Coordinates of C-alpha atoms (C1' of nucleotides) in Angstrom, one line a residue:
Chain A
M1 CA 49.1 10.3 20.1
N2 CA 49.4 14.4 19.4
E3 CA 49.8 16.3 22.3
Y4 CA 45.7 17.3 21.3
D5 CA 44.9 13.6 22.3
V6 CA 44.5 14.2 25.9
K7 CA 41.5 14.9 26.8
N8 CA 38.7 15.0 29.4
E9 CA 41.3 14.7 32.6
V10 CA 42.4 16.7 35.5
S11 CA 45.2 18.2 33.8
D12 CA 46.8 19.8 36.8
K13 CA 47.7 16.9 39.7
Y14 CA 50.4 19.6 41.8
S15 CA 48.7 22.9 42.1
L16 CA 47.1 23.8 44.7
R17 CA 44.1 23.2 43.6
G18 CA 44.7 20.2 41.9
R19 CA 45.5 18.7 45.4
V20 CA 42.5 20.1 46.9
F21 CA 40.4 18.7 44.0
S22 CA 41.8 15.3 44.6
K23 CA 41.6 15.6 48.3
I24 CA 37.8 16.6 48.4
R25 CA 37.4 14.1 45.8
E26 CA 38.6 11.6 47.9
D27 CA 37.1 12.2 51.2
I28 CA 33.4 12.1 49.1
L29 CA 34.2 8.8 47.6
S30 CA 35.9 7.5 51.0
G31 CA 32.8 8.7 52.9
K32 CA 34.6 11.5 55.1
Y33 CA 31.8 13.8 54.0
K34 CA 28.5 11.8 53.9
E35 CA 25.9 13.0 51.9
H36 CA 24.2 16.1 52.0
E37 CA 26.5 17.3 54.1
E38 CA 27.5 21.0 53.4
L39 CA 31.2 22.0 52.5
K40 CA 32.5 25.5 53.3
E41 CA 35.2 27.2 51.4
V42 CA 37.1 28.9 53.9
A43 CA 37.3 25.6 56.5
I44 CA 38.2 23.5 53.8
G45 CA 40.8 25.6 52.6
E46 CA 41.8 26.3 56.4
E47 CA 42.3 22.5 56.7
M48 CA 44.8 22.4 53.8
G49 CA 46.6 25.9 54.0
V50 CA 45.7 27.5 51.5
S51 CA 43.1 30.0 50.0
R52 CA 38.9 30.0 48.9
T53 CA 40.8 30.3 45.4
P54 CA 41.4 27.2 44.8
V55 CA 38.7 25.7 46.8
R56 CA 36.1 27.3 44.6
E57 CA 37.8 26.4 41.4
A58 CA 37.7 22.8 42.8
F59 CA 34.1 23.3 44.1
R60 CA 33.1 24.1 40.6
Q61 CA 35.0 20.8 38.7
L62 CA 33.7 18.6 41.9
E63 CA 29.7 19.6 40.7
L64 CA 30.7 19.0 37.3
E65 CA 32.0 15.5 38.2
G66 CA 28.4 15.0 40.0
L67 CA 30.1 14.9 43.6
I68 CA 28.6 17.6 44.7
Q69 CA 26.0 20.3 43.4
I70 CA 26.3 24.2 44.7
I71 CA 23.5 26.3 45.4
P72 CA 23.9 29.7 44.3
N73 CA 24.7 31.8 47.2
R74 CA 24.4 29.5 49.3
G75 CA 26.7 26.8 49.5
A76 CA 27.9 23.6 48.3
Y77 CA 26.4 20.2 49.4
V78 CA 27.8 16.4 48.8
T79 CA 25.3 14.7 46.1
G80 CA 23.2 12.6 47.5
I81 CA 22.9 9.2 45.6
S82 CA 20.1 7.4 45.6
A83 CA 19.0 3.8 44.5
K84 CA 17.9 4.6 41.4
D85 CA 20.7 7.0 40.4
V86 CA 22.7 3.5 41.3
R87 CA 20.4 1.7 39.3
D88 CA 20.7 4.1 36.3
I89 CA 24.4 3.8 36.2
Y90 CA 24.9 0.7 36.1
M91 CA 22.5 -0.2 33.7
I92 CA 24.7 2.7 31.4
R93 CA 27.7 1.0 32.8
S94 CA 26.5 -2.4 31.5
R95 CA 26.1 -0.7 27.8
L96 CA 29.4 1.0 28.0
E97 CA 31.5 -2.3 29.2
G98 CA 30.4 -4.3 26.8
L99 CA 31.2 -1.8 23.9
C100 CA 34.4 -1.1 26.0
A101 CA 35.1 -5.2 25.7
R102 CA 34.4 -5.4 21.9
W103 CA 36.6 -2.5 21.4
A104 CA 39.5 -4.6 23.3
T105 CA 38.9 -7.1 21.6
A106 CA 40.3 -5.4 18.4
N107 CA 42.8 -3.4 20.1
I108 CA 44.3 -4.9 23.4
T109 CA 48.2 -5.2 23.5
K110 CA 50.0 -8.5 24.0
E111 CA 51.3 -7.1 27.7
Q112 CA 47.4 -5.9 28.5
L113 CA 46.3 -9.3 27.5
D114 CA 49.1 -10.8 29.6
E115 CA 48.2 -8.8 32.6
M116 CA 45.0 -9.5 32.1
E117 CA 45.4 -13.4 32.5
E118 CA 47.7 -12.7 35.2
N119 CA 45.3 -10.4 37.2
V120 CA 42.2 -13.7 36.7
Y121 CA 44.6 -16.0 37.8
L122 CA 45.8 -14.0 41.1
A123 CA 41.9 -13.8 42.2
E124 CA 41.2 -17.0 41.7
F125 CA 44.0 -17.6 44.0
H126 CA 42.7 -15.0 46.4
A127 CA 39.4 -15.9 46.0
G128 CA 40.2 -19.1 47.5
K129 CA 42.1 -18.1 50.0
G130 CA 39.1 -15.3 50.8
H131 CA 41.3 -12.5 51.0
L132 CA 38.6 -9.7 50.1
D133 CA 41.0 -6.7 49.7
Q134 CA 42.9 -8.7 47.3
I135 CA 39.8 -9.6 45.8
T136 CA 38.7 -6.1 45.5
E137 CA 42.1 -4.4 44.3
L138 CA 42.3 -7.1 41.7
D139 CA 38.0 -6.5 40.7
N140 CA 39.6 -2.8 39.8
R141 CA 42.3 -3.5 38.4
F142 CA 40.4 -6.0 35.5
H143 CA 38.2 -3.4 34.6
H144 CA 40.9 -0.4 34.1
I145 CA 42.9 -3.0 32.0
M146 CA 40.1 -3.4 29.9
Y147 CA 39.0 0.7 30.0
E148 CA 42.8 1.0 28.8
A149 CA 43.0 -1.6 26.4
C150 CA 39.8 -0.3 24.4
N151 CA 42.3 2.4 23.3
S152 CA 39.3 5.3 23.4
K153 CA 40.3 8.2 25.6
M154 CA 36.6 9.2 25.3
L155 CA 35.1 5.4 26.6
E156 CA 37.8 5.1 29.0
H157 CA 37.7 8.5 30.8
L158 CA 33.5 7.6 30.8
L159 CA 33.6 4.3 32.6
V160 CA 36.4 5.5 35.3
D161 CA 34.4 7.8 35.8
Y162 CA 31.2 6.3 36.8
H163 CA 32.9 3.1 37.9
Q164 CA 35.1 5.5 40.7
Y165 CA 31.1 7.2 41.6
V166 CA 30.2 3.8 42.5
Q167 CA 32.7 3.3 44.4
R168 CA 30.8 5.0 47.1
V169 CA 28.0 2.7 47.6
R170 CA 29.8 -0.5 46.2
Q171 CA 32.8 -0.7 48.7
K172 CA 31.8 -3.8 49.8
T173 CA 30.1 -5.9 47.1
L174 CA 32.4 -8.9 47.1
S175 CA 32.2 -9.5 50.5
T176 CA 30.6 -12.7 49.5
V177 CA 33.0 -15.3 48.6
N178 CA 30.3 -17.0 46.7
R179 CA 30.2 -13.4 44.4
S180 CA 33.8 -13.2 44.2
T181 CA 34.0 -17.0 42.6
E182 CA 31.0 -15.9 40.2
S183 CA 32.6 -13.1 39.5
N184 CA 36.1 -14.7 38.5
K185 CA 34.0 -17.3 35.8
E186 CA 32.7 -14.2 34.4
H187 CA 36.0 -12.1 34.3
R188 CA 37.6 -15.5 32.8
A189 CA 35.0 -16.1 30.4
L190 CA 35.7 -12.3 28.9
M191 CA 39.0 -12.6 29.0
E192 CA 38.5 -16.2 26.8
A193 CA 36.9 -14.0 24.5
I194 CA 38.3 -11.1 24.1
K195 CA 41.6 -13.4 23.2
A196 CA 39.8 -15.4 21.0
G197 CA 39.0 -11.9 18.8
N198 CA 35.3 -12.9 19.3
A199 CA 33.5 -9.5 19.9
D200 CA 30.4 -10.3 19.8
L201 CA 30.9 -12.8 22.5
A202 CA 33.2 -10.0 24.6
E203 CA 30.3 -7.4 24.1
K204 CA 27.8 -10.0 25.7
L205 CA 29.7 -11.1 28.8
A206 CA 31.0 -7.7 29.8
H207 CA 26.9 -6.8 29.7
E208 CA 26.0 -9.5 31.2
H209 CA 29.2 -9.3 34.4
M210 CA 27.7 -6.2 35.2
I211 CA 23.9 -6.7 34.9
K212 CA 24.9 -9.6 37.6
A213 CA 27.0 -7.3 39.8
Y214 CA 24.2 -5.1 39.9
N215 CA 22.0 -7.9 40.8
N216 CA 23.6 -9.2 43.6
M217 CA 24.2 -5.9 45.6
V218 CA 20.4 -5.8 45.0
K219 CA 20.3 -9.2 46.6
N220 CA 22.5 -8.6 49.3
G221 CA 20.5 -5.2 49.8
L222 CA 24.5 -3.5 50.3
L223 CA 22.4 -0.4 49.4
D224 CA 21.5 0.4 52.2
A225 CA 24.9 0.0 53.7
T226 CA 25.9 3.1 53.4
G227 CA 23.3 5.1 54.9
N228 CA 20.4 6.5 53.3
S229 CA 21.3 5.9 49.8
S230 CA 17.8 4.3 49.6
G231 CA 16.4 5.0 52.8
D232 CA 14.6 8.2 51.7
E233 CA 13.6 6.7 48.2
S234 CA 10.7 5.4 48.4
M235 CA 11.9 2.9 45.5
D236 CA 12.2 -0.4 46.0
H237 CA 15.1 -2.5 44.2
P238 CA 14.2 -4.6 41.5
E239 CA 16.6 -7.4 40.4
I240 CA 16.9 -6.6 36.4
E241 CA 17.1 -8.9 33.3
D242 CA 17.3 -6.5 31.1
Chain B
M1 CA 11.7 14.7 42.6
N2 CA 13.3 16.0 45.7
E3 CA 15.7 19.3 46.2
Y4 CA 18.2 16.7 45.9
D5 CA 17.5 15.1 42.2
V6 CA 18.9 17.9 40.3
K7 CA 22.4 16.6 39.5
N8 CA 25.0 17.2 36.8
E9 CA 23.6 20.5 36.4
V10 CA 25.2 24.2 36.4
S11 CA 23.4 25.0 38.4
D12 CA 24.0 29.0 38.3
K13 CA 22.5 30.1 35.0
Y14 CA 22.7 34.1 36.0
S15 CA 25.5 35.0 37.8
L16 CA 28.4 36.4 36.2
R17 CA 30.6 32.4 36.3
G18 CA 27.4 31.1 34.5
R19 CA 26.9 34.0 31.6
V20 CA 30.9 33.8 31.5
F21 CA 30.4 29.9 31.1
S22 CA 27.4 29.8 28.8
K23 CA 28.4 32.1 26.6
I24 CA 32.5 30.6 26.0
R25 CA 30.6 27.1 25.6
E26 CA 27.9 28.6 22.4
D27 CA 31.2 30.5 21.3
I28 CA 33.4 27.2 21.3
L29 CA 30.2 24.9 20.3
S30 CA 29.4 27.7 17.1
G31 CA 33.1 28.0 15.7
K32 CA 33.6 31.4 17.0
Y33 CA 36.7 30.1 18.2
K34 CA 38.4 27.6 16.5
E35 CA 40.0 24.3 17.4
H36 CA 43.3 24.8 19.7
E37 CA 42.7 28.1 19.6
E38 CA 44.2 29.9 22.8
L39 CA 41.8 31.6 25.3
K40 CA 43.0 34.3 27.6
E41 CA 41.7 34.9 31.0
V42 CA 41.8 38.8 30.7
A43 CA 40.8 39.0 27.0
I44 CA 37.5 37.3 27.6
G45 CA 37.2 38.9 30.8
E46 CA 37.4 42.1 29.2
E47 CA 35.1 41.0 26.4
M48 CA 32.5 40.9 29.1
G49 CA 33.0 43.0 31.1
V50 CA 33.8 40.9 34.3
S51 CA 37.6 40.5 36.0
R52 CA 39.5 37.0 35.8
T53 CA 37.9 34.9 38.7
P54 CA 34.5 33.8 37.5
V55 CA 36.5 33.4 34.2
R56 CA 39.1 31.1 35.7
E57 CA 36.3 29.0 37.3
A58 CA 34.3 28.9 33.9
F59 CA 37.8 27.4 32.5
R60 CA 37.9 24.7 34.9
Q61 CA 34.4 23.6 33.6
L62 CA 35.0 23.5 30.4
E63 CA 38.1 21.5 30.8
L64 CA 36.1 19.2 32.3
E65 CA 33.0 19.1 29.9
G66 CA 36.0 18.2 27.5
L67 CA 35.7 21.9 25.7
I68 CA 38.9 23.3 26.7
Q69 CA 42.6 22.0 28.0
I70 CA 44.1 23.7 30.4
I71 CA 48.0 23.5 30.2
P72 CA 49.5 24.4 34.0
N73 CA 50.8 27.7 33.9
R74 CA 50.4 28.1 30.0
G75 CA 47.1 28.3 29.4
A76 CA 43.6 27.0 27.9
Y77 CA 43.3 26.2 24.1
V78 CA 40.3 24.7 23.0
T79 CA 40.2 20.9 22.3
G80 CA 40.4 19.7 18.9
I81 CA 38.0 16.9 17.8
S82 CA 39.7 14.2 16.1
A83 CA 37.8 11.9 13.5
K84 CA 38.3 9.2 16.0
D85 CA 36.2 11.1 18.7
V86 CA 33.8 12.0 17.1
R87 CA 33.3 8.3 15.9
D88 CA 33.7 7.2 19.7
I89 CA 31.2 9.5 20.2
Y90 CA 28.5 8.3 18.0
M91 CA 29.4 4.9 19.0
I92 CA 28.7 5.6 22.4
R93 CA 26.3 7.6 21.8
S94 CA 24.5 4.6 20.1
R95 CA 24.3 2.5 22.8
L96 CA 23.3 5.0 25.3
E97 CA 20.4 6.1 22.8
G98 CA 19.3 2.6 22.6
L99 CA 18.8 2.3 26.2
C100 CA 17.4 5.3 26.7
A101 CA 15.0 4.4 23.6
R102 CA 14.0 1.3 26.0
W103 CA 13.1 3.3 29.4
A104 CA 11.5 6.0 27.1
T105 CA 9.2 3.0 26.1
A106 CA 8.4 2.3 29.8
N107 CA 8.1 6.0 30.7
I108 CA 7.1 7.9 28.6
T109 CA 4.1 9.8 29.0
K110 CA 0.9 11.2 26.9
E111 CA 2.3 14.3 26.5
Q112 CA 5.3 13.5 25.1
L113 CA 4.0 10.6 22.8
D114 CA 2.0 13.6 21.5
E115 CA 4.8 15.9 20.8
M116 CA 6.4 13.1 19.3
E117 CA 4.1 12.3 16.9
E118 CA 3.9 16.2 16.2
N119 CA 7.2 16.0 16.0
V120 CA 7.8 13.5 13.2
Y121 CA 4.7 14.9 11.1
L122 CA 6.0 18.3 10.7
A123 CA 9.4 16.6 10.2
E124 CA 7.7 15.0 7.1
F125 CA 6.2 17.9 5.9
H126 CA 9.4 19.8 6.0
A127 CA 11.5 17.1 4.4
G128 CA 9.2 17.6 1.4
K129 CA 9.6 20.9 1.3
G130 CA 13.1 20.6 1.6
H131 CA 13.4 23.4 4.7
L132 CA 16.5 22.6 6.1
D133 CA 16.6 24.7 9.2
Q134 CA 13.3 23.3 10.7
I135 CA 14.6 20.0 10.0
T136 CA 17.5 19.7 11.6
E137 CA 15.6 21.8 14.8
L138 CA 12.6 19.0 14.6
D139 CA 15.4 16.6 14.5
N140 CA 17.4 17.8 17.6
R141 CA 13.7 18.4 18.9
F142 CA 13.0 14.4 18.7
H143 CA 16.0 13.4 20.2
H144 CA 15.6 15.4 23.5
I145 CA 11.9 14.3 24.1
M146 CA 13.2 10.9 24.1
Y147 CA 15.8 12.0 26.6
E148 CA 13.1 14.1 28.7
A149 CA 11.2 10.7 28.1
C150 CA 13.9 8.1 29.5
N151 CA 13.0 9.6 33.2
S152 CA 16.8 9.4 34.1
K153 CA 18.7 12.7 34.8
M154 CA 21.8 10.7 34.8
L155 CA 21.7 9.4 31.4
E156 CA 19.6 12.4 29.5
H157 CA 22.4 15.1 31.0
L158 CA 25.1 12.2 29.2
L159 CA 23.1 12.4 26.0
V160 CA 22.2 16.1 25.6
D161 CA 26.0 16.6 26.6
Y162 CA 26.9 14.6 23.5
H163 CA 24.5 15.4 21.5
Q164 CA 25.6 19.0 22.1
Y165 CA 29.6 18.3 21.7
V166 CA 29.4 16.9 18.5
Q167 CA 27.5 19.5 17.1
R168 CA 30.3 21.0 16.6
V169 CA 30.7 18.9 13.5
R170 CA 27.9 18.0 12.8
Q171 CA 25.9 20.9 12.1
K172 CA 25.2 20.0 8.2
T173 CA 24.8 16.3 8.3
L174 CA 21.6 16.5 7.3
S175 CA 21.6 18.7 4.8
T176 CA 20.8 15.7 1.9
V177 CA 17.0 15.5 1.5
N178 CA 17.7 12.1 1.5
R179 CA 19.2 11.3 4.4
S180 CA 16.7 13.6 6.2
T181 CA 14.1 11.6 4.6
E182 CA 15.7 8.3 5.8
S183 CA 15.9 10.2 9.0
N184 CA 12.2 10.5 9.4
K185 CA 11.3 7.0 8.6
E186 CA 13.7 6.1 11.4
H187 CA 12.3 8.3 13.9
R188 CA 8.6 7.2 13.1
A189 CA 9.6 3.7 13.5
L190 CA 11.1 3.7 16.5
M191 CA 7.9 6.3 17.9
E192 CA 6.0 3.5 16.9
A193 CA 8.1 0.7 18.8
I194 CA 8.0 3.4 21.8
K195 CA 4.4 3.5 21.3
A196 CA 3.6 -0.1 20.9
G197 CA 5.7 -0.7 24.0
N198 CA 8.5 -2.8 22.4
A199 CA 11.3 -2.1 24.3
D200 CA 13.2 -4.4 22.6
L201 CA 12.6 -3.2 19.4
A202 CA 12.9 0.6 20.1
E203 CA 16.4 -0.2 21.8
K204 CA 17.4 -1.7 18.5
L205 CA 16.3 1.0 16.3
A206 CA 17.5 3.7 18.2
H207 CA 20.8 2.0 18.0
E208 CA 20.5 1.6 14.5
H209 CA 19.2 4.9 13.7
M210 CA 22.9 6.8 15.4
I211 CA 24.8 4.2 13.5
K212 CA 22.9 5.0 9.9
A213 CA 23.0 8.4 11.2
Y214 CA 27.0 8.0 11.5
N215 CA 27.5 6.6 8.2
N216 CA 26.0 9.0 6.5
M217 CA 27.7 11.7 7.7
V218 CA 30.7 9.9 6.9
K219 CA 29.8 9.1 3.5
N220 CA 29.2 12.2 3.0
G221 CA 32.9 13.8 4.3
L222 CA 30.9 16.1 6.2
L223 CA 33.7 15.4 9.0
D224 CA 36.1 17.6 6.8
A225 CA 33.9 20.4 6.3
T226 CA 34.8 21.8 10.2
G227 CA 38.1 22.5 8.9
N228 CA 40.5 20.1 10.3
S229 CA 38.5 17.7 12.7
S230 CA 39.9 14.7 10.2
G231 CA 42.7 16.4 8.4
D232 CA 45.5 16.2 11.4
E233 CA 45.0 12.5 11.5
S234 CA 46.1 10.0 9.8
M235 CA 42.5 8.0 9.8
D236 CA 40.6 6.9 7.1
H237 CA 36.8 7.0 8.2
P238 CA 35.1 3.7 7.8
E239 CA 31.8 3.4 7.8
I240 CA 30.1 1.1 10.9
E241 CA 28.5 -1.8 10.3
D242 CA 28.4 -2.8 14.1
Chain C
dT1 C1' 76.3 29.6 11.9
dT2 C1' 74.4 27.5 16.4
dG3 C1' 74.0 27.2 20.9
dT4 C1' 73.2 29.5 25.6
dG5 C1' 72.6 31.9 29.2
dT6 C1' 70.1 35.9 30.9
dA7 C1' 66.8 39.7 31.0
dT8 C1' 62.1 40.6 30.5
dC9 C1' 57.2 40.5 30.0
dA10 C1' 52.6 38.3 29.1
dT11 C1' 50.1 35.1 31.5
dT12 C1' 48.5 32.2 34.8
dG13 C1' 48.5 30.6 40.1
dT14 C1' 47.6 32.4 44.8
dA15 C1' 46.0 35.6 48.2
dT16 C1' 43.0 38.7 50.0
dA17 C1' 39.7 43.1 50.2
dC18 C1' 35.1 44.3 49.2
dA19 C1' 30.6 43.3 47.6
dT20 C1' 26.3 40.6 48.2
dC21 C1' 23.1 37.2 49.4
dG22 C1' 20.0 34.9 52.7
dG23 C1' 19.6 32.8 56.7
dA24 C1' 18.8 33.0 61.7
dA25 C1' 17.4 35.7 65.4
dC26 C1' 15.0 38.7 67.6
dA27 C1' 11.0 42.5 68.2
dG28 C1' 6.8 44.0 67.9
dA29 C1' 2.5 43.7 65.9
dT30 C1' -1.9 41.0 65.4
Chain D
dA1 C1' 1.2 31.2 69.5
dT2 C1' 1.6 32.9 64.9
dC3 C1' 3.5 35.8 61.9
dT4 C1' 5.8 39.8 59.7
dG5 C1' 9.3 42.8 59.0
dT6 C1' 14.3 44.0 60.9
dT7 C1' 19.1 43.4 62.4
dC8 C1' 22.9 41.2 61.9
dC9 C1' 26.5 37.8 60.5
dG10 C1' 28.5 34.3 58.3
dA11 C1' 29.2 32.6 53.3
dT12 C1' 29.3 33.3 49.3
dG13 C1' 30.5 36.5 44.4
dT14 C1' 33.4 39.0 42.5
dA15 C1' 37.6 42.4 41.7
dT16 C1' 42.5 43.6 42.2
dA17 C1' 47.2 42.7 44.2
dC18 C1' 50.8 39.8 44.6
dA19 C1' 54.0 36.0 43.7
dA20 C1' 55.8 32.3 40.2
dT21 C1' 56.0 30.4 35.9
dG22 C1' 57.2 29.7 31.1
dA23 C1' 58.1 31.6 26.7
dT24 C1' 60.6 34.7 23.5
dA25 C1' 64.7 37.5 22.2
dC26 C1' 68.7 38.9 22.5
dA27 C1' 73.3 39.0 23.9
dC28 C1' 77.4 36.8 23.5
dA29 C1' 80.9 33.2 23.3
dA30 C1' 82.4 29.1 20.2

DNA sequence: TTGTGTATCATTGTATACATCGGAACAGAT
DNA sequence: ATCTGTTCCGATGTATACAATGATACACAA
């Protein structure tokens, strides 16, 4: 990998702007800033002890990431996520996770496969004990291992982005022990397919895994748990058979 | 569509920053700024008669779009596109265009379908005459009609982005009359599937269309036509059967 | 010749000053 | 009461000043 191969990254984690960017991002994803809330440059700057300049630059990036919307000469507002957005993202992800699984089948390293096996093993253990925090963490990690293993910075970046994006509404999706048990089974099957080098199966399983995760989320009505993610939409939440 | 539904857009086309952003973007996509070329804030600012502030903000956005890379305290450099990047993007697009075609099948309006039919008809005419400029324009437009018809701002934004991104290396892909004739056939078949409401077929055809376009590009070695898009990579350009 | 330290300077990072926009409150007319 | 225009002011848009970084060139020693 040459020096030009690092793409689509916020290269600067240590400058003021980089820290401001990360902080606002986290605050939005964690829910500190609510949907449609206005973000003021001076206020955020003062909170972090910096001037407006780095804040403004961070705003521009957050806008492109889709987390805020900037209305010229008016202000920056936390983007609302509608139920349809969530649905679209999950469908997009279903295709891309499938492609990612296919590529991971060809490119996964022994170390990555080992970590994946350990991950599945641990997840089954914690599911049995009902440790929700660990289950969620392991679930996230499983997907990130696959993102890394696919050996495509382009695809990895896209999937990481969407993954974080839906965290806002997803937070408690795995809260039901039932789903986590199912989810683990799907992870294990996917891992086995990757291990066996069966790319077609891996793509299919990763695709279905995402569809099932979405359907489970809809079934439990968890979109509504975050406030008005769906409340201001006339759309119902149809399950998807794809 | 309510006021919050406009997502992931650079909202401000008329401010200095908006214009700077668009101009630099075009200059990169058109090839005025070469790969790995350094962009200096002051120089670009002077060229457009503005100060560094709007230029810097534009840079931050261009970085997130993947067109430039910013190295802290050093500078901004036009991102190189490797042959692998192009391959990855085409594979990603193949999945997403498939999904887009599926959704378009469900959501396309009569007007959009009419325009699509006209587009296909005109493209066949110009292919017969060998009008390359019109063929390219119509090809782009065909895809954009489908992007709009899928009724998902999320997906549309993603596909438009990638479409523009690969313009840099794609420019002359359709230059062979052979390919444009084939491509037109594929467009027609895709349109017919959408018109007939056959979502499965539409997805499959859109997917294959992208794979074929990529394979054609590789076969004609057109990646190399843009300079060092592939020259500095040890990767060969395998065709993809997917 | 090679290496190391240092001065220099172009360039970026950040803060601040000034310009401009647009919403809110209010006054007056209808 | 409602509408309209005006003033005010908080917030963003842009320019500029100052700080800090790092690449380069050069002097000097080994």
